[in-house]
Amino acid sequence: MGGNGSSGGTADKRPNEQLGSWFARSGWSKGELARQVNRRAREMGAHHVSTDTSRVRRWLDGEQPREPIPRILSELFSGRFGCVVAVEDLGLRQARPTAGTSGVDLPWAGPQTVALISEFSRSDLMLGRRGYLGTSLAVSAGPALIEPMQRWLVPTPGGPGASGVLAALPGRGGERRPPGLSAPELRLLEDTTEMFRAWDAQCGGGLRRKAVVGQLHEVTDLLQETPAPDVRRRLFSVTAQLSELAGWMSYDVGIQPTAQKYFILALHAAKEAGDRPFGSYVLSQMARQMIHLGRPDDALELLHLAQYGSRDGATPRTQAMLFAMEARAYANLGQPKQCHRAVKLAAESFGEIDPAHDADPDWISFFSEAELNAENAHSYRDLAYVAGRSHTYASLAQEPMETAVRLFGEECRGEQGHHRSYALNLVGLATVHLLRQEPEQCADCAGRAIDVAKRLRSERVNTRIRKTVASAHREYGDVAEVVALADRLPYELPAAEATAV
């Protein structure tokens, strides 16, 4: 029984229709799926797993396999379809993870948060992508993700850092080090975090991701050496922001499990810093990732949790961002009424921004008029696709998308500016033209996006360009501008696997 990873007992079984549906669409044979399960199990070190064709047939007939088979099947089908296929989606039962073994359900306590971030960042720095991620991580979704995140709002006894437990953590050599971080040094750490954020916007996540991870690891060392409560709070804030940025950069280069783990650790650090608005921002980034991975229902749950958590203390700019992301989730769920409402609320909240009196933190400064237009445009563009390539919603998307492209273009005339956002919105506008059956305009926007993308290190941008060009060529392969664009793409934006950066 232990060698095949399946549970005993066959009475009252019914065919697993959910698993059968995913299996049928995959195009795999039973033998091929068995070979992939065995190969993945060996990579994980689960050498006891030995699956064959008859065992796959029994799973399809309703037999429930034991761990790690459900997680392996989730990873395989997720990779096959390019979206998160959770264990529950396959009609399989997932063992409830413990805090010590799960990549999501972690203890909400300062010392453990520091230790987890330190260890994870160290591993990220030392080990290659396939050597580490291939054996350790998978993207979580559904209740396995949402339920642990809800604990973010549970109050910590005594408030953030009140017990002073971090002061008792030993430094290297087993002895506590005296505090040695001066106020100017702490401010320099905060300034460096802002600098990394600006570099990411200009160059994409691929260029300096490891530098951010290295800085994050160093800050966790400082957390183990500094007992002063005010310094500890600020260091936890820096830790949260660096961890979120490491997650965002990982997401940008296509390393999704690593991105999710950093986001979760950032949320834990934000809780220790007592910074609920930033925690809400982290949840919005997690929601964006879930939309990207085809899980808008999970995204909406995360966003509602973010909105609830930020109801006190969030500036109008942060609230506008959360409403705009809520609109994206509703659009991808195919709920136009709720999408319209969220778009309206985002615009109203943005209109309440008073630059003279609202002190926005640096991490939300990106949410400009250009970004508001971009998010609202993408919501209507997504709604157009969900509604069967609706011209009505595509038309609603066009004006705000053109506004976003114009504003981002004005920002990016020099070296400064959000170059990645400019490229992404050029691609977005190209897709709108494609929906409106305007292939020449689509080719023009996609070509301009290629010009910007060549100066970035963003697999996310590159992938969206390739998909858009492929769609245009498939639908309008006889249009000269589209043919020229398709011919140009392999030379100027060659496909390449995401690597550890």
Short mmCIF file of C-alpha atoms in Angstrom, two decimals:
data_model
loop_
_atom_site.label_atom_id
_atom_site.label_comp_id
_atom_site.label_asym_id
_atom_site.label_seq_id
_atom_site.Cartn_x
_atom_site.Cartn_y
_atom_site.Cartn_z
CA MET A 1 0.00 0.00 0.00
CA GLY A 2 2.79 2.44 0.90
CA GLY A 3 4.56 1.89 -2.40
CA ASN A 4 1.76 3.28 -4.55
CA GLY A 5 0.68 6.19 -2.37
CA SER A 6 -3.00 5.26 -2.40
CA SER A 7 -5.47 4.77 0.40
CA GLY A 8 -7.01 1.43 1.14
CA GLY A 9 -10.65 0.53 0.79
CA THR A 10 -12.64 0.32 -2.42
CA ALA A 11 -16.23 0.03 -1.20
CA ASP A 12 -18.86 2.55 -2.36
CA LYS A 13 -16.48 4.24 -4.76
CA ARG A 14 -17.83 6.40 -7.56
CA PRO A 15 -15.89 7.53 -10.64
CA ASN A 16 -13.99 10.74 -10.00
CA GLU A 17 -15.62 12.89 -12.67
CA GLN A 18 -13.54 15.96 -11.83
CA LEU A 19 -10.24 14.15 -12.23
CA GLY A 20 -11.58 12.42 -15.32
CA SER A 21 -12.47 15.75 -16.93
CA TRP A 22 -9.02 17.27 -16.37
CA PHE A 23 -7.37 14.04 -17.50
CA ALA A 24 -9.40 13.87 -20.72
CA ARG A 25 -8.55 17.47 -21.61
CA SER A 26 -4.86 16.97 -20.89
CA GLY A 27 -4.36 14.61 -23.81
CA TRP A 28 -2.17 12.35 -21.67
CA SER A 29 -2.43 8.59 -21.65
CA LYS A 30 -2.69 6.75 -18.35
CA GLY A 31 0.85 5.51 -18.80
CA GLU A 32 2.20 9.00 -19.46
CA LEU A 33 0.50 10.39 -16.37
CA ALA A 34 1.90 7.53 -14.28
CA ARG A 35 5.42 8.20 -15.58
CA GLN A 36 5.13 11.91 -14.81
CA VAL A 37 3.89 11.20 -11.28
CA ASN A 38 6.81 8.84 -10.66
CA ARG A 39 9.33 11.30 -12.04
CA ARG A 40 7.95 14.15 -9.95
CA ALA A 41 7.91 11.94 -6.84
CA ARG A 42 11.58 11.09 -7.32
CA GLU A 43 12.41 14.79 -7.65
CA MET A 44 10.67 15.37 -4.32
CA GLY A 45 12.54 12.52 -2.65
CA ALA A 46 9.36 10.42 -2.32
CA HIS A 47 11.05 7.27 -3.59
CA HIS A 48 8.34 5.04 -2.10
CA VAL A 49 5.87 6.18 -4.77
CA SER A 50 5.61 3.77 -7.68
CA THR A 51 2.59 4.35 -9.92
CA ASP A 52 1.44 2.45 -13.01
CA THR A 53 -1.40 2.49 -15.52
CA SER A 54 -3.70 0.36 -13.39
CA ARG A 55 -3.24 2.70 -10.44
CA VAL A 56 -4.19 5.74 -12.56
CA ARG A 57 -7.29 3.86 -13.68
CA ARG A 58 -8.23 3.25 -10.06
CA TRP A 59 -7.85 6.96 -9.26
CA LEU A 60 -10.21 7.76 -12.14
CA ASP A 61 -12.60 5.12 -10.77
CA GLY A 62 -12.71 6.95 -7.43
CA GLU A 63 -9.83 5.66 -5.32
CA GLN A 64 -8.33 8.42 -3.15
CA PRO A 65 -4.51 8.50 -3.34
CA ARG A 66 -2.44 9.47 -0.34
CA GLU A 67 -0.01 12.35 -0.12
CA PRO A 68 2.08 13.37 -1.92
CA ILE A 69 0.09 12.09 -4.92
CA PRO A 70 -2.72 14.73 -4.72
CA ARG A 71 -0.16 17.55 -4.56
CA ILE A 72 1.83 16.05 -7.45
CA LEU A 73 -1.30 15.75 -9.59
CA SER A 74 -2.19 19.36 -8.75
CA GLU A 75 1.24 20.53 -9.90
CA LEU A 76 1.16 18.46 -13.10
CA PHE A 77 -2.29 19.62 -14.20
CA SER A 78 -1.52 23.24 -13.22
CA GLY A 79 1.56 23.15 -15.43
CA ARG A 80 -0.38 21.54 -18.26
CA PHE A 81 -3.17 24.12 -18.32
CA GLY A 82 -1.31 27.26 -17.19
CA CYS A 83 -3.62 27.94 -14.25
CA VAL A 84 -3.91 26.74 -10.69
CA VAL A 85 -5.65 23.36 -10.56
CA ALA A 86 -6.07 22.79 -6.85
CA VAL A 87 -6.29 19.38 -5.21
CA GLU A 88 -9.98 20.00 -4.55
CA ASP A 89 -10.55 20.80 -8.25
CA LEU A 90 -9.38 17.27 -9.03
CA GLY A 91 -11.94 15.76 -6.68
CA LEU A 92 -9.22 14.64 -4.31
CA ARG A 93 -8.88 15.05 -0.58
CA GLN A 94 -5.96 17.03 0.75
CA ALA A 95 -4.48 16.28 4.14
CA ARG A 96 -4.70 19.29 6.40
CA PRO A 97 -1.17 20.71 6.53
CA THR A 98 0.59 21.55 9.75
CA ALA A 99 2.38 24.82 10.32
CA GLY A 100 5.71 23.07 10.09
CA THR A 101 5.12 21.49 6.68
CA SER A 102 2.84 23.88 4.78
CA GLY A 103 4.10 26.67 2.60
CA VAL A 104 0.98 28.70 3.49
CA ASP A 105 -0.29 27.91 6.97
CA LEU A 106 2.54 29.43 9.00
CA PRO A 107 2.65 30.52 12.65
CA TRP A 108 1.68 34.16 13.15
CA ALA A 109 4.50 34.96 15.56
CA GLY A 110 7.50 37.26 15.28
CA PRO A 111 10.39 34.87 15.92
CA GLN A 112 9.02 32.23 13.56
CA THR A 113 8.37 34.84 10.88
CA VAL A 114 11.97 36.05 11.07
CA ALA A 115 13.32 32.50 10.99
CA LEU A 116 11.15 31.52 8.01
CA ILE A 117 12.08 34.60 5.97
CA SER A 118 15.75 34.14 6.79
CA GLU A 119 15.75 30.48 5.77
CA PHE A 120 13.65 30.99 2.63
CA SER A 121 15.71 33.93 1.36
CA ARG A 122 18.95 32.06 2.12
CA SER A 123 17.77 29.06 0.11
CA ASP A 124 16.66 31.31 -2.73
CA LEU A 125 20.10 32.88 -2.87
CA MET A 126 22.04 29.63 -2.65
CA LEU A 127 20.09 27.19 -4.78
CA GLY A 128 19.03 27.27 -8.41
CA ARG A 129 15.42 27.51 -9.45
CA ARG A 130 14.96 23.87 -10.45
CA GLY A 131 17.04 22.52 -7.59
CA TYR A 132 14.96 24.30 -4.97
CA LEU A 133 11.53 25.14 -6.32
CA GLY A 134 11.23 21.87 -8.18
CA THR A 135 11.29 19.88 -4.96
CA SER A 136 9.75 22.18 -2.39
CA LEU A 137 6.98 24.49 -3.55
CA ALA A 138 3.63 24.54 -5.26
CA VAL A 139 1.12 27.37 -5.63
CA SER A 140 -1.70 27.08 -3.09
CA ALA A 141 -5.29 28.00 -3.94
CA GLY A 142 -8.83 27.64 -2.66
CA PRO A 143 -9.52 27.08 1.06
CA ALA A 144 -5.91 25.94 1.61
CA LEU A 145 -4.85 29.51 0.79
CA ILE A 146 -7.77 31.63 1.97
CA GLU A 147 -8.32 30.14 5.42
CA PRO A 148 -4.75 30.71 6.71
CA MET A 149 -4.77 34.28 5.33
CA GLN A 150 -7.89 35.10 7.35
CA ARG A 151 -5.79 34.77 10.51
CA TRP A 152 -4.01 37.96 9.49
CA LEU A 153 -6.81 39.89 11.21
CA VAL A 154 -6.67 37.96 14.48
CA PRO A 155 -5.13 40.30 17.10
CA THR A 156 -1.76 39.38 18.53
CA PRO A 157 -1.80 39.37 22.33
CA GLY A 158 -0.37 42.66 23.53
CA GLY A 159 -0.09 44.05 20.01
CA PRO A 160 2.82 43.89 17.52
CA GLY A 161 6.13 43.21 19.22
CA ALA A 162 4.73 43.84 22.69
CA SER A 163 6.24 40.76 24.29
CA GLY A 164 9.73 41.64 23.20
CA VAL A 165 10.33 38.00 22.21
CA LEU A 166 12.64 38.95 19.36
CA ALA A 167 15.01 40.55 21.81
CA ALA A 168 15.63 37.12 23.29
CA LEU A 169 16.62 35.53 20.00
CA PRO A 170 20.30 34.58 20.02
CA GLY A 171 22.66 36.01 17.49
CA ARG A 172 25.35 33.99 15.76
CA GLY A 173 27.44 32.05 18.27
CA GLY A 174 24.50 31.65 20.66
CA GLU A 175 24.92 35.01 22.43
CA ARG A 176 22.74 38.06 22.13
CA ARG A 177 24.36 40.92 20.26
CA PRO A 178 23.99 44.48 21.47
CA PRO A 179 21.89 46.76 19.28
CA GLY A 180 24.06 48.51 16.74
CA LEU A 181 21.69 50.05 14.18
CA SER A 182 21.70 53.84 14.19
CA ALA A 183 18.84 56.05 13.04
CA PRO A 184 20.68 57.10 9.82
CA GLU A 185 21.37 53.43 9.01
CA LEU A 186 17.73 52.55 9.49
CA ARG A 187 16.66 55.40 7.23
CA LEU A 188 19.19 54.20 4.64
CA LEU A 189 17.58 50.75 4.68
CA GLU A 190 14.18 52.35 4.07
CA ASP A 191 15.60 54.51 1.26
CA THR A 192 17.23 51.47 -0.33
CA THR A 193 13.90 49.65 -0.36
CA GLU A 194 12.33 52.60 -2.19
CA MET A 195 15.24 52.57 -4.66
CA PHE A 196 14.72 48.87 -5.39
CA ARG A 197 11.03 49.55 -6.01
CA ALA A 198 11.86 52.29 -8.52
CA TRP A 199 14.36 50.04 -10.31
CA ASP A 200 11.73 47.31 -10.60
CA ALA A 201 9.28 49.70 -12.27
CA GLN A 202 11.93 50.88 -14.72
CA CYS A 203 13.66 47.60 -15.58
CA GLY A 204 11.37 44.72 -14.65
CA GLY A 205 11.81 42.05 -11.99
CA GLY A 206 14.57 40.07 -13.65
CA LEU A 207 17.45 42.47 -13.27
CA ARG A 208 17.74 42.94 -9.51
CA ARG A 209 15.62 40.24 -7.91
CA LYS A 210 18.54 38.53 -6.21
CA ALA A 211 19.78 41.89 -4.89
CA VAL A 212 16.41 42.39 -3.17
CA VAL A 213 16.48 38.86 -1.78
CA GLY A 214 20.00 39.45 -0.45
CA GLN A 215 18.95 42.68 1.24
CA LEU A 216 15.95 40.90 2.74
CA HIS A 217 18.17 38.20 4.20
CA GLU A 218 20.46 40.82 5.76
CA VAL A 219 17.52 42.62 7.36
CA THR A 220 16.37 39.41 9.05
CA ASP A 221 19.84 39.21 10.62
CA LEU A 222 19.33 42.71 11.98
CA LEU A 223 15.96 41.72 13.42
CA GLN A 224 17.68 39.10 15.52
CA GLU A 225 20.06 41.66 16.96
CA THR A 226 17.88 44.69 17.71
CA PRO A 227 15.70 44.74 20.84
CA ALA A 228 14.36 48.32 20.75
CA PRO A 229 10.58 48.15 20.01
CA ASP A 230 10.46 51.21 17.72
CA VAL A 231 13.44 49.99 15.69
CA ARG A 232 11.99 46.48 15.58
CA ARG A 233 8.72 47.81 14.18
CA ARG A 234 10.51 49.77 11.45
CA LEU A 235 12.69 46.79 10.62
CA PHE A 236 9.63 44.57 10.32
CA SER A 237 8.15 47.20 7.98
CA VAL A 238 11.28 47.10 5.80
CA THR A 239 11.18 43.29 5.92
CA ALA A 240 7.56 43.26 4.79
CA GLN A 241 8.26 45.62 1.91
CA LEU A 242 11.36 43.75 0.74
CA SER A 243 9.56 40.41 0.96
CA GLU A 244 6.62 41.79 -1.04
CA LEU A 245 9.02 43.20 -3.62
CA ALA A 246 10.87 39.87 -3.87
CA GLY A 247 7.49 38.24 -4.43
CA TRP A 248 6.48 40.78 -7.04
CA MET A 249 9.77 40.37 -8.92
CA SER A 250 9.43 36.58 -8.77
CA TYR A 251 5.91 36.91 -10.17
CA ASP A 252 7.21 39.16 -12.92
CA VAL A 253 9.80 36.62 -14.07
CA GLY A 254 7.33 33.73 -13.89
CA ILE A 255 8.41 31.91 -10.70
CA GLN A 256 4.92 31.67 -9.25
CA PRO A 257 5.36 29.39 -6.19
CA THR A 258 8.28 31.49 -4.95
CA ALA A 259 6.27 34.66 -5.50
CA GLN A 260 3.38 33.37 -3.42
CA LYS A 261 5.66 32.29 -0.58
CA TYR A 262 7.28 35.74 -0.41
CA PHE A 263 3.87 37.43 -0.45
CA ILE A 264 2.71 35.28 2.46
CA LEU A 265 5.87 36.01 4.44
CA ALA A 266 5.42 39.73 3.68
CA LEU A 267 1.90 39.58 5.13
CA HIS A 268 3.28 38.01 8.31
CA ALA A 269 5.95 40.71 8.61
CA ALA A 270 3.36 43.46 8.00
CA LYS A 271 1.32 42.07 10.88
CA GLU A 272 4.38 42.25 13.15
CA ALA A 273 4.95 45.85 12.02
CA GLY A 274 1.33 46.72 12.84
CA ASP A 275 0.88 48.00 9.27
CA ARG A 276 -2.58 46.95 8.11
CA PRO A 277 -2.66 49.17 4.99
CA PHE A 278 0.52 47.53 3.69
CA GLY A 279 -0.86 44.11 4.61
CA SER A 280 -3.89 44.94 2.47
CA TYR A 281 -1.56 45.88 -0.37
CA VAL A 282 0.20 42.51 -0.06
CA LEU A 283 -3.16 40.75 -0.24
CA SER A 284 -3.96 42.73 -3.40
CA GLN A 285 -0.73 41.49 -4.95
CA MET A 286 -1.69 37.94 -4.04
CA ALA A 287 -5.06 38.58 -5.65
CA ARG A 288 -3.42 39.87 -8.82
CA GLN A 289 -1.41 36.65 -8.99
CA MET A 290 -4.55 34.57 -8.54
CA ILE A 291 -6.23 36.41 -11.44
CA HIS A 292 -3.13 35.74 -13.54
CA LEU A 293 -3.33 32.04 -12.63
CA GLY A 294 -7.02 31.74 -13.48
CA ARG A 295 -8.42 31.84 -9.92
CA PRO A 296 -10.55 35.03 -9.78
CA ASP A 297 -12.75 33.53 -7.05
CA ASP A 298 -9.72 33.28 -4.78
CA ALA A 299 -8.67 36.77 -5.83
CA LEU A 300 -12.01 38.20 -4.76
CA GLU A 301 -11.78 36.50 -1.36
CA LEU A 302 -8.31 37.98 -0.82
CA LEU A 303 -9.44 41.44 -1.87
CA HIS A 304 -12.44 41.43 0.45
CA LEU A 305 -10.10 40.40 3.26
CA ALA A 306 -7.80 43.28 2.28
CA GLN A 307 -10.65 45.80 2.22
CA TYR A 308 -11.89 44.68 5.59
CA GLY A 309 -8.43 44.86 7.10
CA SER A 310 -7.70 48.33 5.70
CA ARG A 311 -10.98 50.00 6.60
CA ASP A 312 -9.12 52.05 9.21
CA GLY A 313 -5.90 53.75 8.20
CA ALA A 314 -5.81 53.27 4.42
CA THR A 315 -5.52 56.44 2.33
CA PRO A 316 -7.94 57.14 -0.54
CA ARG A 317 -5.21 56.11 -3.00
CA THR A 318 -4.93 52.68 -1.36
CA GLN A 319 -8.71 52.30 -1.26
CA ALA A 320 -8.93 53.23 -4.95
CA MET A 321 -6.33 50.57 -5.79
CA LEU A 322 -8.27 47.91 -3.88
CA PHE A 323 -11.55 48.81 -5.62
CA ALA A 324 -9.80 48.72 -9.02
CA MET A 325 -8.44 45.24 -8.27
CA GLU A 326 -11.89 44.16 -7.08
CA ALA A 327 -13.24 45.20 -10.48
CA ARG A 328 -10.62 42.99 -12.17
CA ALA A 329 -11.74 40.02 -10.10
CA TYR A 330 -15.41 40.59 -10.85
CA ALA A 331 -14.61 41.00 -14.55
CA ASN A 332 -12.81 37.68 -14.67
CA LEU A 333 -15.74 36.08 -12.85
CA GLY A 334 -18.07 37.41 -15.56
CA GLN A 335 -20.07 39.67 -13.23
CA PRO A 336 -20.52 42.98 -15.13
CA LYS A 337 -22.81 44.70 -12.61
CA GLN A 338 -20.35 44.25 -9.75
CA CYS A 339 -17.46 45.16 -12.04
CA HIS A 340 -19.11 48.47 -13.03
CA ARG A 341 -19.76 49.27 -9.39
CA ALA A 342 -16.16 48.61 -8.36
CA VAL A 343 -14.83 50.71 -11.26
CA LYS A 344 -17.05 53.58 -10.11
CA LEU A 345 -15.92 53.25 -6.49
CA ALA A 346 -12.27 53.21 -7.59
CA ALA A 347 -12.76 56.46 -9.52
CA GLU A 348 -14.63 58.07 -6.60
CA SER A 349 -11.94 57.09 -4.08
CA PHE A 350 -9.21 58.36 -6.38
CA GLY A 351 -11.07 61.65 -6.67
CA GLU A 352 -10.85 62.04 -2.87
CA ILE A 353 -7.03 62.16 -2.92
CA ASP A 354 -5.76 65.43 -1.49
CA PRO A 355 -2.00 65.70 -2.18
CA ALA A 356 -1.73 68.59 0.26
CA HIS A 357 -3.00 66.54 3.21
CA ASP A 358 -2.81 62.82 2.32
CA ALA A 359 0.57 61.36 3.27
CA ASP A 360 0.78 58.31 1.01
CA PRO A 361 3.58 55.84 1.69
CA ASP A 362 6.03 55.16 -1.12
CA TRP A 363 4.68 51.67 -1.83
CA ILE A 364 1.32 53.03 -3.07
CA SER A 365 2.71 56.01 -4.98
CA PHE A 366 2.66 53.95 -8.19
CA PHE A 367 -1.15 54.13 -8.24
CA SER A 368 -1.42 57.24 -10.38
CA GLU A 369 -4.08 58.46 -12.78
CA ALA A 370 -2.37 56.35 -15.42
CA GLU A 371 -2.58 53.24 -13.26
CA LEU A 372 -6.24 53.86 -12.40
CA ASN A 373 -7.11 54.11 -16.10
CA ALA A 374 -5.03 51.03 -16.82
CA GLU A 375 -6.75 48.87 -14.21
CA ASN A 376 -10.23 49.98 -15.21
CA ALA A 377 -9.42 49.41 -18.88
CA HIS A 378 -8.10 45.93 -18.18
CA SER A 379 -11.25 45.14 -16.20
CA TYR A 380 -13.45 45.95 -19.20
CA ARG A 381 -11.04 44.18 -21.56
CA ASP A 382 -11.17 41.04 -19.38
CA LEU A 383 -14.95 41.32 -19.21
CA ALA A 384 -15.04 41.48 -23.01
CA TYR A 385 -13.19 38.16 -23.27
CA VAL A 386 -15.32 36.48 -20.60
CA ALA A 387 -18.47 37.71 -22.36
CA GLY A 388 -17.44 36.08 -25.65
CA ARG A 389 -15.34 38.89 -27.19
CA SER A 390 -17.98 41.53 -26.55
CA HIS A 391 -17.52 44.67 -28.67
CA THR A 392 -19.46 46.66 -26.07
CA TYR A 393 -16.99 45.97 -23.28
CA ALA A 394 -14.04 46.31 -25.65
CA SER A 395 -15.29 49.80 -26.51
CA LEU A 396 -15.55 50.66 -22.80
CA ALA A 397 -11.93 49.55 -22.42
CA GLN A 398 -10.52 51.56 -25.31
CA GLU A 399 -10.65 55.12 -23.97
CA PRO A 400 -9.13 54.45 -20.53
CA MET A 401 -6.50 52.16 -22.11
CA GLU A 402 -5.52 54.90 -24.58
CA THR A 403 -5.34 57.37 -21.67
CA ALA A 404 -3.10 54.98 -19.72
CA VAL A 405 -0.78 54.51 -22.70
CA ARG A 406 -0.53 58.27 -23.23
CA LEU A 407 0.19 59.03 -19.57
CA PHE A 408 2.71 56.21 -19.13
CA GLY A 409 4.36 57.23 -22.40
CA GLU A 410 4.79 60.77 -21.11
CA GLU A 411 6.36 59.39 -17.90
CA CYS A 412 8.81 57.22 -19.82
CA ARG A 413 10.34 59.77 -22.17
CA GLY A 414 13.46 59.75 -20.01
CA GLU A 415 15.13 57.02 -18.02
CA GLN A 416 12.65 57.40 -15.16
CA GLY A 417 9.08 56.20 -15.27
CA HIS A 418 7.13 52.99 -15.18
CA HIS A 419 8.47 51.40 -18.34
CA ARG A 420 6.98 47.97 -17.60
CA SER A 421 3.52 49.48 -17.07
CA TYR A 422 3.92 51.33 -20.37
CA ALA A 423 4.73 48.08 -22.16
CA LEU A 424 1.89 46.19 -20.49
CA ASN A 425 -0.66 48.81 -21.45
CA LEU A 426 0.58 48.92 -25.02
CA VAL A 427 -0.09 45.18 -25.11
CA GLY A 428 -3.44 45.79 -23.43
CA LEU A 429 -4.37 48.32 -26.11
CA ALA A 430 -3.28 45.84 -28.78
CA THR A 431 -5.70 43.26 -27.37
CA VAL A 432 -8.49 45.84 -27.35
CA HIS A 433 -7.87 46.54 -31.04
CA LEU A 434 -7.89 42.79 -31.66
CA LEU A 435 -11.27 42.51 -29.93
CA ARG A 436 -12.53 45.37 -32.08
CA GLN A 437 -11.27 43.60 -35.22
CA GLU A 438 -8.64 46.24 -35.98
CA PRO A 439 -5.55 44.16 -36.88
CA GLU A 440 -3.42 47.02 -38.21
CA GLN A 441 -3.80 49.05 -35.01
CA CYS A 442 -3.18 45.89 -32.97
CA ALA A 443 0.09 45.27 -34.80
CA ASP A 444 1.19 48.87 -34.30
CA CYS A 445 0.64 48.77 -30.51
CA ALA A 446 2.26 45.34 -30.15
CA GLY A 447 5.25 46.53 -32.14
CA ARG A 448 5.67 49.53 -29.87
CA ALA A 449 5.42 47.19 -26.88
CA ILE A 450 8.28 45.11 -28.28
CA ASP A 451 10.43 48.24 -28.50
CA VAL A 452 9.89 48.88 -24.79
CA ALA A 453 10.13 45.22 -23.75
CA LYS A 454 13.61 44.86 -25.24
CA ARG A 455 14.85 47.25 -22.54
CA LEU A 456 13.18 45.32 -19.70
CA ARG A 457 13.74 42.04 -17.88
CA SER A 458 10.11 40.97 -17.49
CA GLU A 459 8.97 37.54 -18.59
CA ARG A 460 5.40 38.64 -17.83
CA VAL A 461 5.61 41.39 -20.45
CA ASN A 462 7.29 39.09 -22.96
CA THR A 463 4.70 36.35 -22.50
CA ARG A 464 1.79 38.75 -22.99
CA ILE A 465 3.37 40.11 -26.17
CA ARG A 466 3.93 36.60 -27.56
CA LYS A 467 0.34 35.56 -26.79
CA THR A 468 -1.09 38.70 -28.36
CA VAL A 469 1.02 38.38 -31.51
CA ALA A 470 0.11 34.69 -31.79
CA SER A 471 -3.60 35.52 -31.50
CA ALA A 472 -3.34 38.29 -34.09
CA HIS A 473 -1.47 36.04 -36.50
CA ARG A 474 -3.97 33.24 -36.01
CA GLU A 475 -6.92 35.53 -36.79
CA TYR A 476 -5.35 37.89 -39.33
CA GLY A 477 -2.50 35.96 -40.90
CA ASP A 478 -3.21 37.59 -44.25
CA VAL A 479 -2.75 41.18 -43.03
CA ALA A 480 0.67 42.54 -43.99
CA GLU A 481 1.26 44.42 -40.73
CA VAL A 482 0.46 41.33 -38.67
CA VAL A 483 2.70 39.11 -40.79
CA ALA A 484 5.58 41.57 -40.42
CA LEU A 485 5.07 41.68 -36.66
CA ALA A 486 5.06 37.88 -36.38
CA ASP A 487 8.26 37.70 -38.45
CA ARG A 488 9.91 40.31 -36.25
CA LEU A 489 9.06 38.77 -32.89
CA PRO A 490 11.44 35.74 -32.79
CA TYR A 491 14.47 37.92 -33.54
CA GLU A 492 13.74 40.81 -31.22
CA LEU A 493 12.04 38.98 -28.34
CA PRO A 494 13.21 35.37 -28.43
CA ALA A 495 11.49 32.89 -26.16
CA ALA A 496 13.52 31.83 -23.16
CA GLU A 497 12.81 29.90 -19.98
CA ALA A 498 12.67 31.91 -16.76
CA THR A 499 15.88 31.38 -14.86
CA ALA A 500 16.97 31.96 -11.31
CA VAL A 501 17.80 35.64 -11.11
#
